[in-house]
Amino acid sequence: MRIVVCMKVVPRPEEVKVNLETKTLDRAGARSVLNSADMNALETALAFRDAHGGTVAVLSMGPPQFEPYLRVALAVGADEAILLSDRAFGGADTLATSYTLATALPKIGGADLVVCGEESSDGGTSQVPPSIAEWLDASQATYVERIVAGKDGTTVLATRALEDGKETVELVLPAVISVVVGSNEPRFIDYDRWAFAQSAKVKVLDFAALGGDPQYLGLQGSPTRVAGLREVRKPGRRRELVTVTADEAAFRIKAEIERVGRVRS
Amino acid sequence: MIDVREGGIWVYAERRGDSFLPVSLELMGKAREIADRLGVELTALTVGRDGGAGAQLRRYGPDHVLELAHPLLTTYDAKAYATAISAELRRSKPSTLLLGATRNGQDLAGRLAIRMRTGLTAHVTALELDDRQNLIGWVPGFGGGIEAGVSCPVRRPQMVTVKPGVFPLPESGTPTGDVTKVVPELSEKDVGSRRISFEPKGSTVDLTRAGVIVVGGRGTGGDFTRIERLAHLLGGEVGATRVATDAGWVERDRMIGQTGVITHPELALVFGASGAVQFTVGIEGANTVIAVNRDPAAPIFDHADLGIVGDLGPVVDSLLRALAA
Ligand SMILES: Cc1cc2nc3c(=O)[nH]c(=O)nc-3n(C[C@H](O)[C@H](O)[C@H](O)COP(=O)(O)OP(=O)(O)OC[C@H]3O[C@@H](n4cnc5c(N)ncnc54)[C@H](O)[C@@H]3O)c2cc1C
Ligand SMILES: Nc1ncnc2c1ncn2[C@@H]1O[C@H](COP(=O)(O)O)[C@@H](O)[C@H]1O
C-alpha cells in the first residue's frame, strides 16, 4: 500500500500580525510549525504502514523554506518527502490548493490512501481533503479517528467522529481521509533516522515539473476573494472595567445576574 | 459579472432520520430574507432514501422543496451525494447554495464545490450582500480581533457553509411552496463508502440554545468543579475555550467559538479566557457578557459589559457564597 500524507507548514497563530490598512496578514515575523492535525495524520499513516507494509510519502505545497519541516517528517519515519513550490502556486484558495496537491499525486507514484489533517490552523477550512478526493475521483472520509485494513486490501474501515456519535464506514480505495487532531500520540523523532533525514533529498517540484492546467493554479485559479477585513467587536458592549476585591466583584456580578433575572430561587 | 438574481437560492437541508437539523432551518430563515431582498426563489434541497420528509420544510417559507431519493443515498456518502446534487445544480443553475457547517455538511461542500468548479467559503459566522449582490461570508481570522469577508464574484453557485447557531431558528408557519421528488441516476460505482456501524453518543449538549453559559479557559488551570457548580446554580451550561477542550478538561461539544459553537445566551460568564477572536465570535451574540481575567490588557474585556480584573479563584468562591446566601 502506498500512502501519501499531506502536511502543511503553518505560522504559529499567536505570532501572526494583521495589517488593517493593507488588509493582509504579516506572517514574516512568525515562526512556523507543522500543522498539528497533520502530525496526527502522519502517525496514522506510519502506524498503518508498520502494521500492513507499504510506504509513506509526505507531500506539501509551499515556499522552499518549508523544506526543513519536511525533514522532520522524514526523521519521524516517512520514507520520502515532496515539496511543491512555485510562485505560480501562491495565493491559492482551497480549490487551487487541492488541485495542485491532487495533480502532483500521479507524478510522485500515485497513492492508494491519502491522509490529511482535519483542518489547518492558519485560517483552515477543512475543505482541502474532500476537494482532493473529488479531483482524484477517489472516495473520502473526513474527521477520522481510526483506520483498520479491510478484508481484501481493496478497502479500509474508517471510524469518523460525528456530532451525534461515531460512524464506521467501509471505504473503497483509492481514498482520501482527514484525521481528527489529537486522535493519536505522534511518535517522536527517531534519532537513528536523523542523519538520513538530514542527507535525504526532498524532491521539489515546480509548475514545469507538475504540468497541470494553469486555470486552476494559485491566485489566478482561486474563485474566492478576500473582500475585506474588519474588527470583530460587537457595538454596544458596556466595556466597564473594574479592579476590586473578590467579595466586591462577587457582589457586582450577582447584581448583573439579578438584572438579567437568572438566579434560581 | 454574474448577476446573483439570475438563479435562486438553495439551502441544503441536512437530515437526521426523518427530521432536519436546526442549522438547516436557521439557514432557511436567513435565505428567505435574502431571497426576498433579491426577488429570487428559495429552494430547500433534501437527500435520502425516500422522499416525504421534505414536506416539513414547507413550514419554513420555501418556494420549492426538492427531494432527491434513491436507495444508494440511504446513508451519507460524499461521492454519491455530490453526484446526485450536482446534476440538479447543473439543471437549475441556482446562484447560491448554503449548507450548515456540520461535519457532514463540510465533507459534502468540499467535494461539491470542486465538482461545480466554484468557490466555497467555509464555517462562516455572518452573511452579507455586497453592492453587486455577491454574498460575503465573514470568517474569523487570526488573533487581533479580525475577521475576513470572503466572496466568490465570478463563479456560480457561490457556496457557503454556515456555523450552527449564527441565525435564529425561524418560527414554523403556514406551509408554502411545492414539493418535487427526483430519483437521480446513480449506480454502485458512484458510491465511495458505506456506513457499516454507528455508535450514538450517550448525551449531546447543545450550547446554541442555552440561556446562561459559564465559560472556563486556560486560566482555570483545569479545575472545572466550581465552574460546574456555578453553572448549576444559575441553571446554565458549562462552556469552554479550545485550550480547555483540547486539554481534555471539558468535553469537546462544549467548545465555544469558530471551531466550537456560536452561542446566544442571555448571560455569559467568562473566567480565565484571553479573548482570542476565534473564541469571542462564539459569544458575540450574548446579551450580557461578564469576564474575569487577571490581565487588565486581556482582549476579552473589549467583548464584555462588565470586566473584573483579578484572580478568578477567589472571585468564583465569593460568587458561589453570595449566590448560596
Ligand atoms: C483555526 C483556529 C480555530 C480556533 N477555534 C477556536 C474556538 O472555536 N474556540 C476557542 O476558544 N479557541 C479557538 N482557537 C484558539 C484560540 O486562538 C485561542 O488560542 C484560545 O481561545 C485561547 O484559550 P484561552 O483563552 O483559554 O487561553 P489563553 O489564551 O492562554 O488565555 C488564558 C487567560 O487566562 C488568564 N488567567 C490565567 N490565570 C488566571 C487566573 N488565575 N485568574 C484570572 N485569569 C487568569 C490569562 O490572563 C489569560 O488571558 C482557534 C485557533 C485557531 C488557529
Ligand atoms: N499547502 C498544503 N500542503 C499540504 N497539505 C495541505 C496544504 N493545505 C492543506 N493541506 C492538507 O489539508 C488539511 C486540511 O486543510 P484545510 O482545508 O486548509 O483546513 C491539512 O491538515 C493538510 O493535511
XYZ file of C-alpha atoms and ligand atoms in Angstrom:
666
model
C 0.000 0.000 0.000
C 1.299 3.430 -0.915
C 0.257 6.158 1.494
C 0.754 9.887 0.923
C 0.381 12.279 3.857
C -0.441 15.907 3.035
C 1.298 18.157 5.532
C 1.147 21.912 5.744
C 3.601 24.218 7.427
C 1.711 26.937 9.291
C 2.735 30.048 11.193
C 2.265 29.923 14.955
C -1.127 31.661 15.163
C -0.179 33.812 18.153
C 2.758 35.283 16.217
C 0.866 36.486 13.159
C 0.057 40.183 12.992
C -2.710 41.763 10.985
C -2.206 44.941 8.996
C -5.633 46.578 8.910
C -4.617 49.163 6.318
C -3.261 46.751 3.734
C -5.765 44.078 4.777
C -3.016 41.475 4.807
C -1.576 39.074 7.322
C 2.015 39.701 8.214
C 3.439 36.227 8.654
C 7.020 37.354 8.189
C 7.706 37.720 11.888
C 6.020 34.454 12.822
C 7.874 31.189 13.404
C 6.400 28.128 11.743
C 5.400 24.613 12.752
C 3.952 21.555 11.064
C 0.162 21.832 11.359
C -0.772 19.895 14.448
C -3.542 17.753 12.898
C -1.061 16.772 10.174
C 1.207 15.220 12.818
C -1.750 13.019 13.760
C -2.235 12.260 10.056
C 1.412 11.217 9.752
C 1.123 8.995 12.812
C -1.989 7.337 11.380
C -0.118 6.607 8.147
C 3.055 5.327 9.838
C 1.122 3.018 12.161
C -0.826 1.610 9.215
C 2.376 1.040 7.229
C 4.084 -0.595 10.188
C 1.150 -2.986 10.581
C 0.493 -3.790 6.924
C 3.621 -2.851 4.973
C 3.972 -0.288 2.187
C 5.477 3.164 2.011
C 4.656 6.597 3.366
C 5.467 9.740 1.386
C 4.922 13.259 2.691
C 3.568 15.885 0.301
C 3.407 19.617 0.914
C 2.721 22.731 -1.105
C 4.532 25.872 -0.032
C 7.648 28.020 -0.374
C 11.178 26.480 -0.397
C 11.620 27.471 3.278
C 9.300 24.577 4.186
C 11.971 22.000 3.316
C 13.465 21.656 6.833
C 9.999 20.896 8.243
C 9.570 18.046 5.803
C 12.855 16.633 7.072
C 11.234 16.440 10.493
C 8.616 14.136 8.932
C 11.426 12.019 7.486
C 13.146 11.800 10.857
C 9.873 10.724 12.419
C 9.576 7.863 9.934
C 8.309 8.908 6.499
C 10.080 7.240 3.563
C 10.211 10.247 1.251
C 9.211 13.890 1.080
C 7.981 16.011 -1.822
C 7.569 19.786 -1.808
C 5.500 21.581 -4.459
C 6.983 25.017 -4.805
C 6.463 27.678 -7.449
C 5.398 31.300 -7.494
C 2.516 30.209 -9.696
C 1.064 28.233 -6.749
C 0.943 31.285 -4.457
C -2.290 32.823 -3.182
C -4.204 29.586 -3.638
C -7.601 29.045 -2.024
C -8.924 25.559 -1.300
C -9.816 24.869 -4.939
C -6.360 25.751 -6.221
C -4.546 24.114 -3.276
C -6.407 20.849 -3.641
C -5.920 20.909 -7.414
C -2.161 21.345 -7.049
C -1.840 18.567 -4.468
C -4.065 16.205 -6.467
C -2.203 16.896 -9.713
C 1.087 16.001 -8.070
C -0.050 12.562 -6.903
C 0.324 10.682 -10.212
C 3.715 12.403 -10.696
C 5.059 11.022 -7.430
C 3.981 7.438 -7.881
C 0.289 7.684 -7.024
C -1.400 6.771 -3.763
C -3.807 4.132 -2.537
C -4.549 6.224 0.514
C -4.089 9.972 1.008
C -4.054 11.057 4.655
C -4.649 14.702 5.628
C -5.250 16.579 8.863
C -8.825 17.637 9.679
C -8.045 21.330 9.399
C -5.089 23.647 9.007
C -4.638 26.132 11.824
C -3.958 29.192 9.647
C -7.485 30.057 8.730
C -8.033 26.478 7.681
C -11.353 25.384 6.346
C -11.124 21.564 6.426
C -12.109 21.689 2.752
C -8.840 20.603 1.171
C -9.192 16.847 1.892
C -12.672 16.351 0.356
C -11.592 18.591 -2.509
C -8.539 16.427 -3.240
C -10.835 13.384 -3.221
C -13.045 14.971 -5.863
C -10.147 15.895 -8.183
C -8.942 12.281 -7.943
C -12.443 10.796 -8.210
C -11.481 8.880 -5.048
C -13.686 8.014 -2.091
C -13.403 10.057 1.093
C -13.895 10.054 4.845
C -13.276 13.177 6.922
C -12.907 13.579 10.716
C -11.457 10.081 11.029
C -10.252 8.841 14.418
C -9.117 5.351 13.472
C -8.481 3.232 10.381
C -8.326 -0.542 10.081
C -7.414 -2.556 6.967
C -10.363 -4.043 5.078
C -10.602 -7.735 4.284
C -9.031 -7.987 0.833
C -6.828 -4.912 0.557
C -9.328 -3.022 -1.609
C -10.968 -1.191 1.277
C -10.224 0.331 4.679
C -12.598 0.732 7.592
C -12.602 4.297 8.887
C -14.249 5.478 12.108
C -15.476 9.068 11.885
C -16.282 11.334 14.836
C -19.629 12.998 14.074
C -21.661 15.394 16.220
C -24.069 12.686 17.328
C -21.809 9.661 17.504
C -19.146 7.544 15.855
C -19.710 6.209 12.377
C -17.650 3.427 10.849
C -17.606 3.323 7.045
C -16.127 0.898 4.586
C -14.101 2.999 2.176
C -13.230 1.857 -1.312
C -9.570 2.508 -2.220
C -8.137 4.748 -3.513
C -9.392 7.055 -0.800
C -8.650 10.365 0.909
C -9.143 10.657 4.657
C -8.726 13.519 7.105
C -7.670 12.774 10.655
C -9.025 14.407 13.824
C -6.482 16.487 15.704
C -5.337 14.712 18.871
C -6.719 11.329 17.793
C -3.363 9.645 18.445
C 0.047 10.237 20.052
C 2.501 11.251 17.307
C 5.807 9.427 17.703
C 8.992 11.318 18.491
C 11.861 11.930 16.111
C 13.860 8.727 15.658
C 17.486 9.761 16.240
C 18.739 6.815 14.210
C 16.909 8.396 11.275
C 18.152 11.892 11.959
C 21.286 11.527 9.797
C 19.219 10.008 6.987
C 16.695 12.812 7.262
C 19.398 15.473 7.058
C 21.039 13.998 3.966
C 17.870 12.798 2.230
C 16.764 14.638 -0.848
C 13.473 16.435 -0.527
C 12.084 16.298 -4.044
C 10.989 19.775 -5.123
C 8.505 20.005 -7.984
C 7.717 23.312 -9.675
C 4.988 24.189 -12.148
C 7.031 22.933 -15.118
C 7.576 19.554 -13.447
C 3.965 19.306 -12.309
C 2.211 20.312 -15.503
C -1.496 20.730 -14.917
C -3.970 23.337 -16.023
C -2.863 26.869 -15.082
C -6.513 27.992 -14.856
C -6.755 26.130 -11.532
C -3.439 27.245 -10.036
C -2.565 29.865 -7.440
C -4.319 33.200 -7.031
C -5.498 33.183 -10.674
C -7.142 29.823 -10.211
C -8.863 30.703 -6.935
C -12.561 31.546 -7.282
C -12.810 33.121 -3.820
C -11.593 36.617 -2.953
C -10.944 38.369 0.329
C -13.363 41.267 0.020
C -12.417 42.883 3.298
C -11.066 42.614 6.823
C -12.733 44.122 9.850
C -12.533 44.153 13.580
C -14.864 41.789 15.367
C -16.359 43.772 18.156
C -19.981 43.919 18.940
C -21.143 47.503 19.203
C -22.956 48.339 22.381
C -20.901 46.375 24.886
C -20.538 48.481 28.019
C -16.873 47.555 28.474
C -16.841 48.614 32.094
C -13.594 47.510 33.721
C -13.095 47.313 37.486
C -10.350 46.180 39.825
C -11.945 45.303 43.150
C -11.748 42.748 45.960
C -13.149 39.275 45.331
C -16.195 39.950 47.532
C -16.892 43.250 45.820
C -16.514 41.506 42.449
C -18.966 38.797 43.505
C -21.410 41.481 44.617
C -21.143 43.241 41.241
C -21.551 40.025 39.278
C -24.534 38.971 41.389
C -26.173 42.328 40.688
C -25.715 41.770 36.951
C -27.145 38.272 37.215
C -30.167 39.619 39.056
C -30.592 42.299 36.420
C -30.718 39.587 33.778
C -33.106 37.742 36.090
C -31.321 34.485 36.215
C -30.877 33.486 39.820
C -32.615 30.279 40.774
C -34.603 30.754 43.911
C -20.100 39.898 -13.964
C -22.771 37.439 -12.978
C -25.984 38.803 -11.530
C -26.943 36.885 -8.440
C -30.607 37.260 -9.388
C -30.184 35.011 -12.388
C -30.625 31.993 -10.177
C -32.397 31.233 -6.971
C -31.058 30.471 -3.527
C -30.786 26.868 -2.435
C -30.434 25.545 1.069
C -29.157 22.030 1.651
C -31.393 20.729 4.451
C -29.475 18.043 6.324
C -31.494 15.135 7.626
C -31.142 13.081 10.766
C -33.544 10.282 10.065
C -36.846 11.932 9.283
C -36.197 15.307 10.829
C -33.900 18.175 9.907
C -31.012 19.748 11.774
C -31.723 23.109 13.436
C -28.898 24.716 11.433
C -30.716 23.871 8.199
C -33.860 25.599 9.446
C -31.792 28.578 10.603
C -30.463 28.801 7.043
C -33.983 28.594 5.632
C -34.931 31.666 7.678
C -31.922 33.690 6.554
C -32.151 32.502 2.942
C -35.814 33.558 2.768
C -34.789 37.036 3.867
C -32.018 37.237 1.231
C -34.261 35.781 -1.471
C -36.927 38.395 -0.755
C -34.377 41.177 -0.892
C -33.125 39.993 -4.262
C -36.535 38.992 -5.585
C -35.470 35.402 -6.274
C -36.850 31.995 -5.316
C -35.831 29.822 -2.399
C -35.446 26.073 -2.809
C -34.872 23.608 0.020
C -32.932 20.521 -1.061
C -33.069 17.238 0.818
C -31.380 13.923 0.095
C -32.177 10.431 1.338
C -33.532 7.010 0.617
C -37.135 8.129 0.246
C -38.971 11.368 -0.225
C -41.674 12.505 2.166
C -39.705 14.140 4.965
C -39.189 17.261 2.854
C -42.816 18.315 3.281
C -41.898 19.522 6.806
C -39.665 22.148 5.210
C -42.716 23.833 3.640
C -43.315 25.407 7.062
C -40.149 27.487 6.712
C -41.141 29.540 3.693
C -39.640 27.917 0.580
C -40.904 28.400 -2.968
C -39.877 24.843 -3.753
C -38.777 21.720 -1.936
C -36.659 19.321 -3.955
C -36.247 15.780 -2.653
C -33.544 13.569 -4.122
C -34.462 9.994 -3.264
C -32.572 6.811 -4.112
C -31.662 3.580 -2.291
C -27.956 4.405 -2.788
C -28.499 7.624 -0.798
C -29.736 5.788 2.312
C -26.699 6.717 4.391
C -24.469 9.676 3.712
C -21.636 9.280 1.219
C -19.931 12.360 -0.221
C -19.402 10.868 -3.657
C -22.967 9.679 -4.173
C -24.497 12.805 -2.629
C -22.277 15.094 -4.733
C -23.220 13.198 -7.881
C -26.926 13.463 -7.174
C -26.836 17.123 -6.095
C -24.505 18.379 -8.839
C -26.843 17.053 -11.531
C -29.644 19.211 -10.088
C -27.404 22.250 -9.689
C -26.434 21.977 -13.346
C -30.045 21.679 -14.374
C -31.449 24.578 -12.323
C -28.384 26.833 -12.076
C -29.048 28.433 -8.690
C -26.818 31.376 -7.847
C -26.267 30.314 -4.263
C -26.038 27.134 -2.211
C -25.988 27.383 1.583
C -25.076 24.421 3.804
C -24.727 24.013 7.567
C -21.102 23.765 8.713
C -21.660 20.383 10.316
C -19.125 17.627 9.854
C -21.059 16.031 7.004
C -22.015 19.446 5.643
C -18.347 20.381 5.327
C -17.498 16.949 3.978
C -20.086 17.366 1.225
C -19.404 21.043 0.477
C -15.676 20.485 -0.068
C -16.394 17.871 -2.693
C -19.356 19.572 -4.343
C -17.512 22.879 -4.795
C -14.841 21.151 -6.862
C -17.428 19.213 -8.871
C -19.030 22.581 -9.728
C -15.605 24.287 -10.143
C -16.793 27.048 -7.866
C -15.738 28.905 -4.741
C -16.623 27.876 -1.216
C -16.421 29.962 1.940
C -16.315 27.716 4.971
C -17.603 27.987 8.537
C -18.999 31.450 8.185
C -20.297 33.384 11.224
C -22.004 36.270 9.380
C -23.507 36.720 5.913
C -23.957 39.919 3.938
C -24.557 41.054 0.377
C -22.084 43.410 -1.271
C -23.158 46.220 -3.595
C -23.030 43.849 -6.565
C -25.178 41.423 -4.607
C -22.468 38.853 -4.165
C -22.637 37.062 -0.850
C -19.869 37.904 1.579
C -19.198 35.278 4.201
C -17.369 36.535 7.281
C -14.825 34.177 8.784
C -12.856 34.875 11.946
C -9.192 35.010 11.067
C -6.057 35.142 13.100
C -5.863 36.758 16.531
C -6.013 40.521 16.816
C -9.814 40.534 16.736
C -10.006 40.366 12.950
C -12.391 38.625 10.606
C -12.162 38.290 6.845
C -15.002 38.733 4.367
C -14.764 36.225 1.535
C -16.780 36.326 -1.672
C -16.930 34.382 -4.910
C -17.602 37.027 -7.553
C -17.118 35.112 -10.796
C -18.427 31.572 -10.342
C -21.841 30.148 -9.583
C -23.254 28.754 -7.494
C -21.487 30.659 -4.756
C -21.217 28.170 -1.905
C -21.089 28.900 1.809
C -21.126 26.688 4.909
C -22.579 28.492 7.946
C -21.942 27.595 11.578
C -24.864 26.321 13.640
C -26.415 28.988 15.867
C -25.477 32.010 13.738
C -29.058 32.767 12.671
C -32.199 32.474 14.781
C -34.424 29.461 14.357
C -37.414 30.667 12.326
C -40.946 30.051 13.559
C -42.726 27.326 11.666
C -45.620 28.833 9.728
C -48.248 28.036 7.137
C -46.846 25.643 4.523
C -45.701 27.255 1.267
C -44.227 26.017 -1.996
C -44.373 22.783 -3.928
C -42.565 19.504 -3.304
C -40.860 17.663 -6.142
C -39.296 14.253 -5.804
C -36.493 13.343 -8.183
C -34.861 9.935 -8.466
C -31.299 10.688 -9.514
C -29.358 8.480 -11.885
C -26.918 6.600 -9.696
C -25.092 3.299 -9.820
C -22.861 1.374 -7.400
C -19.729 2.956 -8.882
C -20.917 6.374 -7.730
C -20.686 5.249 -4.090
C -17.348 5.617 -2.305
C -18.182 4.498 1.198
C -20.858 2.641 3.071
C -21.805 3.004 6.719
C -21.344 -0.334 8.448
C -21.983 0.711 12.021
C -22.976 3.698 14.111
C -22.461 4.197 17.798
C -24.649 7.081 19.010
C -23.384 9.345 21.746
C -24.976 8.886 25.141
C -25.811 12.530 25.562
C -25.337 15.530 23.365
C -25.188 19.081 24.606
C -26.384 21.961 22.506
C -24.967 25.227 23.757
C -26.501 27.164 20.853
C -29.778 27.378 22.797
C -28.514 27.792 26.373
C -29.781 30.821 28.320
C -26.791 31.073 30.646
C -23.275 29.855 29.924
C -20.397 29.780 32.391
C -17.155 29.563 30.444
C -13.759 28.453 31.678
C -10.475 28.960 29.827
C -6.859 28.114 30.442
C -6.896 30.397 33.487
C -8.940 27.809 35.386
C -5.887 25.588 35.391
C -8.118 22.650 34.550
C -10.323 22.645 37.646
C -13.897 22.964 36.418
C -15.690 21.799 39.574
C -16.570 25.303 40.720
C -17.407 26.412 37.174
C -19.836 23.485 37.060
C -21.359 24.414 40.412
C -21.830 27.960 39.268
C -23.472 26.842 36.035
C -25.739 24.563 38.015
C -26.729 27.315 40.469
C -27.611 29.588 37.564
C -29.487 26.894 35.680
C -26.988 27.194 32.833
C -24.432 25.195 30.919
C -20.656 24.937 31.125
C -18.750 26.242 28.121
C -15.036 26.266 27.419
C -12.288 27.653 25.219
C -10.438 25.420 22.841
C -7.465 25.275 25.166
C -9.717 23.714 27.819
C -11.317 21.170 25.491
C -8.044 20.254 23.750
C -6.566 19.573 27.190
C -9.475 17.245 27.925
C -10.709 19.320 30.899
C -14.142 19.603 29.289
C -15.856 17.593 26.542
C -15.384 18.924 23.023
C -19.106 19.647 22.489
C -18.764 22.495 24.963
C -16.133 24.368 22.963
C -17.312 27.872 22.049
C -16.077 29.779 19.015
C -15.036 29.310 15.444
C -14.280 25.610 15.748
C -16.797 25.235 18.547
C -20.323 26.597 18.640
C -21.849 30.048 18.214
C -23.984 30.897 21.250
C -26.653 33.483 22.120
C -27.217 33.259 25.862
C -28.813 35.982 27.895
C -25.737 35.844 30.079
C -22.200 34.578 29.561
C -19.768 34.497 32.489
C -16.241 34.063 31.189
C -13.433 33.027 33.536
C -9.758 32.929 32.557
C -10.113 33.247 28.791
C -7.897 35.728 26.974
C -10.475 36.621 24.325
C -8.908 35.343 21.102
C -11.134 36.194 18.140
C -11.700 32.503 17.410
C -13.321 32.344 20.823
C -15.123 35.702 21.010
C -17.082 35.105 17.784
C -18.874 32.430 19.774
C -20.177 34.855 22.454
C -20.762 37.944 20.320
C -24.472 37.120 20.349
C -24.760 37.053 24.151
C -26.972 39.715 25.681
C -24.647 40.320 28.597
C -21.027 39.233 28.953
C -19.101 39.343 32.226
C -15.408 38.483 32.134
C -12.902 37.811 34.882
C -9.220 37.868 33.988
C -6.139 38.826 35.948
C -4.576 40.580 32.953
C -6.035 44.116 32.618
C -4.954 44.167 28.950
C -6.715 40.915 28.039
C -8.722 41.404 24.820
C -11.722 39.659 26.404
C -12.533 42.921 28.215
C -13.289 44.530 24.833
C -16.076 41.991 24.437
C -17.529 42.261 27.921
C -20.153 44.501 29.504
C -18.525 44.107 32.881
C -14.861 43.197 33.247
C -13.307 42.217 36.548
C -9.525 42.386 36.787
C -8.351 39.771 39.236
C -7.651 36.169 40.111
C -10.656 34.067 39.179
C -10.317 31.590 42.082
C -11.354 33.928 44.931
C -13.957 35.638 42.725
C -15.658 32.330 41.919
C -15.561 31.321 45.591
C -17.104 34.598 46.712
C -19.704 34.396 43.995
C -20.680 30.848 44.957
C -21.080 32.032 48.554
C -23.044 35.105 47.537
C -25.403 33.080 45.361
C -25.907 30.406 48.032
C -26.729 33.061 50.644
C -8.173 27.846 13.217
C -8.360 28.074 14.704
C -9.604 27.859 15.268
C -9.798 28.076 16.645
N -11.039 27.878 17.159
C -11.254 28.155 18.469
C -12.556 28.017 19.065
O -13.539 27.635 18.424
N -12.693 28.327 20.373
C -11.652 28.755 21.140
O -11.851 29.025 22.336
N -10.431 28.868 20.623
C -10.201 28.586 19.310
N -8.941 28.716 18.816
C -7.843 29.015 19.757
C -7.750 30.481 20.122
O -6.958 31.148 19.158
C -7.079 30.650 21.499
O -5.831 30.004 21.488
C -7.905 30.128 22.671
O -9.231 30.614 22.596
C -7.278 30.547 23.955
O -7.916 29.921 25.039
P -7.835 30.563 26.496
O -8.354 31.948 26.448
O -8.461 29.599 27.421
O -6.270 30.529 26.827
P -5.196 31.699 26.862
O -5.194 32.475 25.626
O -3.932 31.089 27.300
O -5.731 32.682 27.983
C -5.769 32.377 29.322
C -6.184 33.649 30.043
O -6.434 33.344 31.392
C -5.939 34.401 32.206
N -5.646 33.826 33.512
C -4.708 32.910 33.814
N -4.775 32.578 35.120
C -5.795 33.307 35.649
C -6.360 33.399 36.949
N -5.897 32.671 37.981
N -7.374 34.263 37.133
C -7.857 35.009 36.096
N -7.361 34.940 34.851
C -6.344 34.105 34.632
C -4.731 34.929 31.474
O -4.504 36.273 31.816
C -5.149 34.748 30.009
O -5.749 35.930 29.498
C -8.721 28.506 17.457
C -7.482 28.719 16.880
C -7.282 28.523 15.531
C -5.931 28.783 14.947
N -0.443 23.616 1.329
C -0.720 22.371 1.769
N 0.213 21.387 1.647
C -0.055 20.135 2.081
N -1.205 19.780 2.663
C -2.161 20.709 2.811
C -1.975 22.055 2.376
N -3.108 22.740 2.676
C -3.952 21.870 3.276
N -3.393 20.645 3.361
C -3.958 19.425 3.959
O -5.370 19.583 4.108
C -5.724 19.546 5.504
C -6.881 20.479 5.782
O -6.504 21.789 5.473
P -7.547 22.992 5.301
O -8.561 22.534 4.310
O -6.698 24.132 4.826
O -8.154 23.230 6.656
C -4.440 19.885 6.244
O -4.475 19.384 7.560
C -3.396 19.202 5.357
O -3.365 17.806 5.595
